[in-house]
Every structure is written in structure tokens, then in C-alpha cells.
Amino acid sequence: MDCIAEPMSRKKLALYARAVRKLAGQEYDLCFDITKFVDITLPKLDPGFSLQICDKSEMGECHGLTYPDRNEMKLREDVYLRALMGNGRDRLTISHELFHLLQHTKENISYARSGAKIPIYRSPEWQADAFGGELLVPRYLVKGMSLDDIVRKCMVSYSAARCQLNKMYP
């Protein structure tokens, strides 16, 4: 059974990511401090939010889990620690989970049983990935930058930087 989210375009996701950056006071920072946001800023904005750093033995191969209905995010300890050290892939994982927390509530997610292919813009996983890319590599800050500059200044992986460059709308 697949989940279907309310439709969101990449442009709308970019605006949403910019709003989060603005809320964090990092709208014009090339490197968005995602660990600070989930560890310090978000709990101040929402005292009910719970971030749990869990042992690999508890989470297995899962890098992160989010329970919007419980206002809770779980991150595997090694993922969190690498993100703190600037690992791009792990920073993107946390950004991905953040979107699930903020947007994918029971009010805007439903289950699909039809077997029909879900349009990409209604896929919760695509939305979370696209939001993560927009949060960490915002078009309005990286326009005209080289791939190497984006990787270094935004602290993302080459894969994420390349994906963002390929997806940038006119």
C-alpha cells in the first residue's frame, strides 16, 4: 500500500524551504545548519517536538524515522554525528525527515490501494527529498555557482548538488 500526499510542485517546495530558512534566521546562509535547527531551534519553536538520537542496534538500516502524529523524529546516532561533522548525505537525511514532520500529517496523507502509479508530485518521499534539496541548496543562493562550490559551501554531497542543478527551474 502506497501513501499519497497533497500535491506540491517543486516551486512550492522551494518556497516552503525558504520559509523554514527564514524562520531559522538562515535565509541567506549558504550552509543551512540543519542539526542546530532540529536540535535547538525547532524545540524552542515547538516545545512538544521530540528529537531522539537512537543507537544503530535499535534502528538497524533505517537512518531516520518521523512520526508527525507524535511530533517526533528519530535519527540513527551515526547519521546525526556525521551530520554534525558536515556530511552532506546525512544532512540531507535530516532535512528529508524534517519535511515529513512539518508536512506529512494524517490530514494531508492518504493511502492508495489502486495499484495505479502515484504522480511524483504526490509522493511523500519525492516531496521530502525535493524539500531537503531546496533547503540545503536553495536556487536563489547558488545560481551561477559551480558544482564544486555548491558542494563545499552548502556542505552537500556531489549527488545532491548535481540533482539540484539539474532540477532548477527557470
Short mmCIF file of C-alpha atoms in Angstrom, two decimals:
data_model
loop_
_atom_site.label_atom_id
_atom_site.label_comp_id
_atom_site.label_asym_id
_atom_site.label_seq_id
_atom_site.Cartn_x
_atom_site.Cartn_y
_atom_site.Cartn_z
CA MET A 1 0.00 0.00 0.00
CA ASP A 2 1.37 3.39 -1.02
CA CYS A 3 0.85 6.81 0.55
CA ILE A 4 -0.38 9.80 -1.39
CA ALA A 5 0.31 13.35 -0.23
CA GLU A 6 -1.39 16.60 -1.13
CA PRO A 7 0.12 17.78 -4.43
CA MET A 8 3.20 20.02 -4.14
CA SER A 9 5.24 21.42 -7.00
CA ARG A 10 8.98 21.89 -6.78
CA LYS A 11 8.44 25.67 -6.79
CA LYS A 12 6.08 25.38 -3.82
CA LEU A 13 8.60 23.18 -2.01
CA ALA A 14 11.31 25.79 -2.68
CA LEU A 15 9.10 28.49 -1.14
CA TYR A 16 8.41 26.24 1.84
CA ALA A 17 12.15 25.62 2.30
CA ARG A 18 12.84 29.35 2.11
CA ALA A 19 10.22 29.98 4.78
CA VAL A 20 11.94 27.44 7.05
CA ARG A 21 15.30 29.10 6.40
CA LYS A 22 13.79 32.50 7.21
CA LEU A 23 12.23 31.14 10.41
CA ALA A 24 15.67 29.84 11.41
CA GLY A 25 17.33 33.18 10.64
CA GLN A 26 19.37 31.46 7.92
CA GLU A 27 17.63 32.66 4.77
CA TYR A 28 20.87 33.92 3.22
CA ASP A 29 23.36 31.45 4.69
CA LEU A 30 24.79 29.13 2.07
CA CYS A 31 25.12 26.34 4.62
CA PHE A 32 21.87 25.73 6.46
CA ASP A 33 22.61 24.34 9.92
CA ILE A 34 20.07 21.51 9.91
CA THR A 35 21.37 19.89 13.11
CA LYS A 36 21.05 23.17 15.01
CA PHE A 37 17.56 23.60 13.59
CA VAL A 38 16.25 20.21 14.77
CA ASP A 39 18.28 20.15 17.98
CA ILE A 40 17.84 23.73 19.23
CA THR A 41 15.58 25.95 17.09
CA LEU A 42 12.67 23.58 16.49
CA PRO A 43 12.26 22.63 20.19
CA LYS A 44 12.15 26.36 21.03
CA LEU A 45 9.50 26.98 18.38
CA ASP A 46 7.56 23.84 19.28
CA PRO A 47 8.15 22.64 22.85
CA GLY A 48 6.18 19.47 22.05
CA PHE A 49 8.74 18.37 19.46
CA SER A 50 10.89 15.40 20.40
CA LEU A 51 14.21 14.53 18.75
CA GLN A 52 15.57 11.13 19.69
CA ILE A 53 19.07 10.02 18.79
CA CYS A 54 18.97 6.22 18.69
CA ASP A 55 21.59 3.51 18.61
CA LYS A 56 22.15 1.62 15.35
CA SER A 57 21.11 -1.58 17.11
CA GLU A 58 17.66 -0.03 17.64
CA MET A 59 17.22 1.47 14.16
CA GLY A 60 19.06 -1.06 12.02
CA GLU A 61 19.44 0.11 8.42
CA CYS A 62 16.95 2.94 8.89
CA HIS A 63 18.73 6.31 9.05
CA GLY A 64 15.76 8.32 10.26
CA LEU A 65 12.10 7.94 11.18
CA THR A 66 9.48 10.60 11.68
CA TYR A 67 6.14 10.35 13.43
CA PRO A 68 4.24 13.59 12.66
CA ASP A 69 1.26 12.47 14.75
CA ARG A 70 3.57 12.21 17.80
CA ASN A 71 5.66 15.27 16.80
CA GLU A 72 8.73 13.05 16.97
CA MET A 73 11.84 12.46 14.89
CA LYS A 74 14.26 9.61 15.43
CA LEU A 75 17.74 9.70 13.94
CA ARG A 76 20.31 6.98 13.99
CA GLU A 77 23.24 8.14 16.14
CA ASP A 78 25.92 7.71 13.49
CA VAL A 79 23.82 9.67 10.98
CA TYR A 80 23.34 12.51 13.46
CA LEU A 81 27.04 12.61 14.39
CA ARG A 82 28.14 12.65 10.74
CA ALA A 83 25.63 15.44 10.03
CA LEU A 84 27.15 17.43 12.90
CA MET A 85 30.52 16.99 11.18
CA GLY A 86 29.09 18.28 7.88
CA ASN A 87 28.43 15.05 5.98
CA GLY A 88 26.17 16.05 3.09
CA ARG A 89 24.24 12.81 2.77
CA ASP A 90 23.38 12.77 6.45
CA ARG A 91 22.43 16.45 6.46
CA LEU A 92 20.04 15.66 3.61
CA THR A 93 18.57 12.74 5.56
CA ILE A 94 17.70 15.06 8.45
CA SER A 95 16.24 17.66 6.05
CA HIS A 96 14.13 14.90 4.46
CA GLU A 97 12.82 13.82 7.87
CA LEU A 98 12.10 17.43 8.79
CA PHE A 99 9.72 17.75 5.86
CA HIS A 100 7.85 14.62 6.89
CA LEU A 101 7.48 16.13 10.35
CA LEU A 102 6.28 19.52 9.13
CA GLN A 103 4.06 18.48 6.26
CA HIS A 104 3.02 14.85 6.26
CA THR A 105 0.29 14.70 8.83
CA LYS A 106 -2.72 12.39 8.82
CA GLU A 107 -4.74 15.33 7.45
CA ASN A 108 -2.80 15.50 4.21
CA ILE A 109 -1.67 11.91 3.66
CA SER A 110 -3.89 9.12 2.44
CA TYR A 111 -3.31 5.53 1.43
CA ALA A 112 -3.58 4.30 -2.15
CA ARG A 113 -4.71 0.80 -2.93
CA SER A 114 -5.49 1.18 -6.58
CA GLY A 115 -2.17 -0.08 -7.85
CA ALA A 116 -2.03 2.93 -10.16
CA LYS A 117 1.23 4.83 -10.35
CA ILE A 118 1.28 7.81 -8.00
CA PRO A 119 2.19 11.09 -9.67
CA ILE A 120 5.65 12.12 -8.47
CA TYR A 121 4.40 15.45 -7.07
CA ARG A 122 2.04 13.47 -4.78
CA SER A 123 4.72 11.12 -3.48
CA PRO A 124 5.62 11.91 0.16
CA GLU A 125 9.14 10.56 -0.39
CA TRP A 126 9.74 12.66 -3.50
CA GLN A 127 8.39 15.72 -1.70
CA ALA A 128 10.69 15.14 1.29
CA ASP A 129 13.70 14.61 -0.99
CA ALA A 130 12.91 17.70 -3.06
CA PHE A 131 12.36 19.82 0.06
CA GLY A 132 15.66 18.61 1.50
CA GLY A 133 17.44 19.61 -1.68
CA GLU A 134 15.74 23.00 -1.74
CA LEU A 135 16.53 23.60 1.94
CA LEU A 136 20.21 22.74 1.65
CA VAL A 137 20.83 24.04 -1.90
CA PRO A 138 18.46 26.97 -2.49
CA ARG A 139 18.34 28.22 -6.05
CA TYR A 140 18.31 31.89 -5.06
CA LEU A 141 21.71 31.47 -3.36
CA VAL A 142 23.53 29.08 -5.69
CA LYS A 143 22.53 30.39 -9.11
CA GLY A 144 25.68 30.58 -11.23
CA MET A 145 27.84 28.60 -8.78
CA SER A 146 29.88 25.61 -9.90
CA LEU A 147 29.16 22.09 -8.71
CA ASP A 148 32.33 22.10 -6.59
CA ASP A 149 31.41 25.43 -4.98
CA ILE A 150 27.92 24.17 -4.10
CA VAL A 151 29.32 21.01 -2.53
CA ARG A 152 31.86 22.95 -0.48
CA LYS A 153 29.78 25.99 0.50
CA CYS A 154 26.43 24.26 1.08
CA MET A 155 28.03 21.15 2.62
CA VAL A 156 26.11 18.67 0.49
CA SER A 157 27.12 15.60 -1.49
CA TYR A 158 28.00 15.81 -5.18
CA SER A 159 24.88 13.80 -5.90
CA ALA A 160 22.63 16.29 -4.09
CA ALA A 161 24.35 19.29 -5.69
CA ARG A 162 24.10 17.74 -9.16
CA CYS A 163 20.43 16.89 -8.62
CA GLN A 164 19.64 20.45 -7.56
CA LEU A 165 21.48 21.93 -10.52
CA ASN A 166 19.61 19.62 -12.89
CA LYS A 167 16.22 20.41 -11.33
CA MET A 168 16.48 24.18 -11.18
CA TYR A 169 13.56 25.80 -12.88
CA PRO A 170 13.93 28.96 -15.00
#
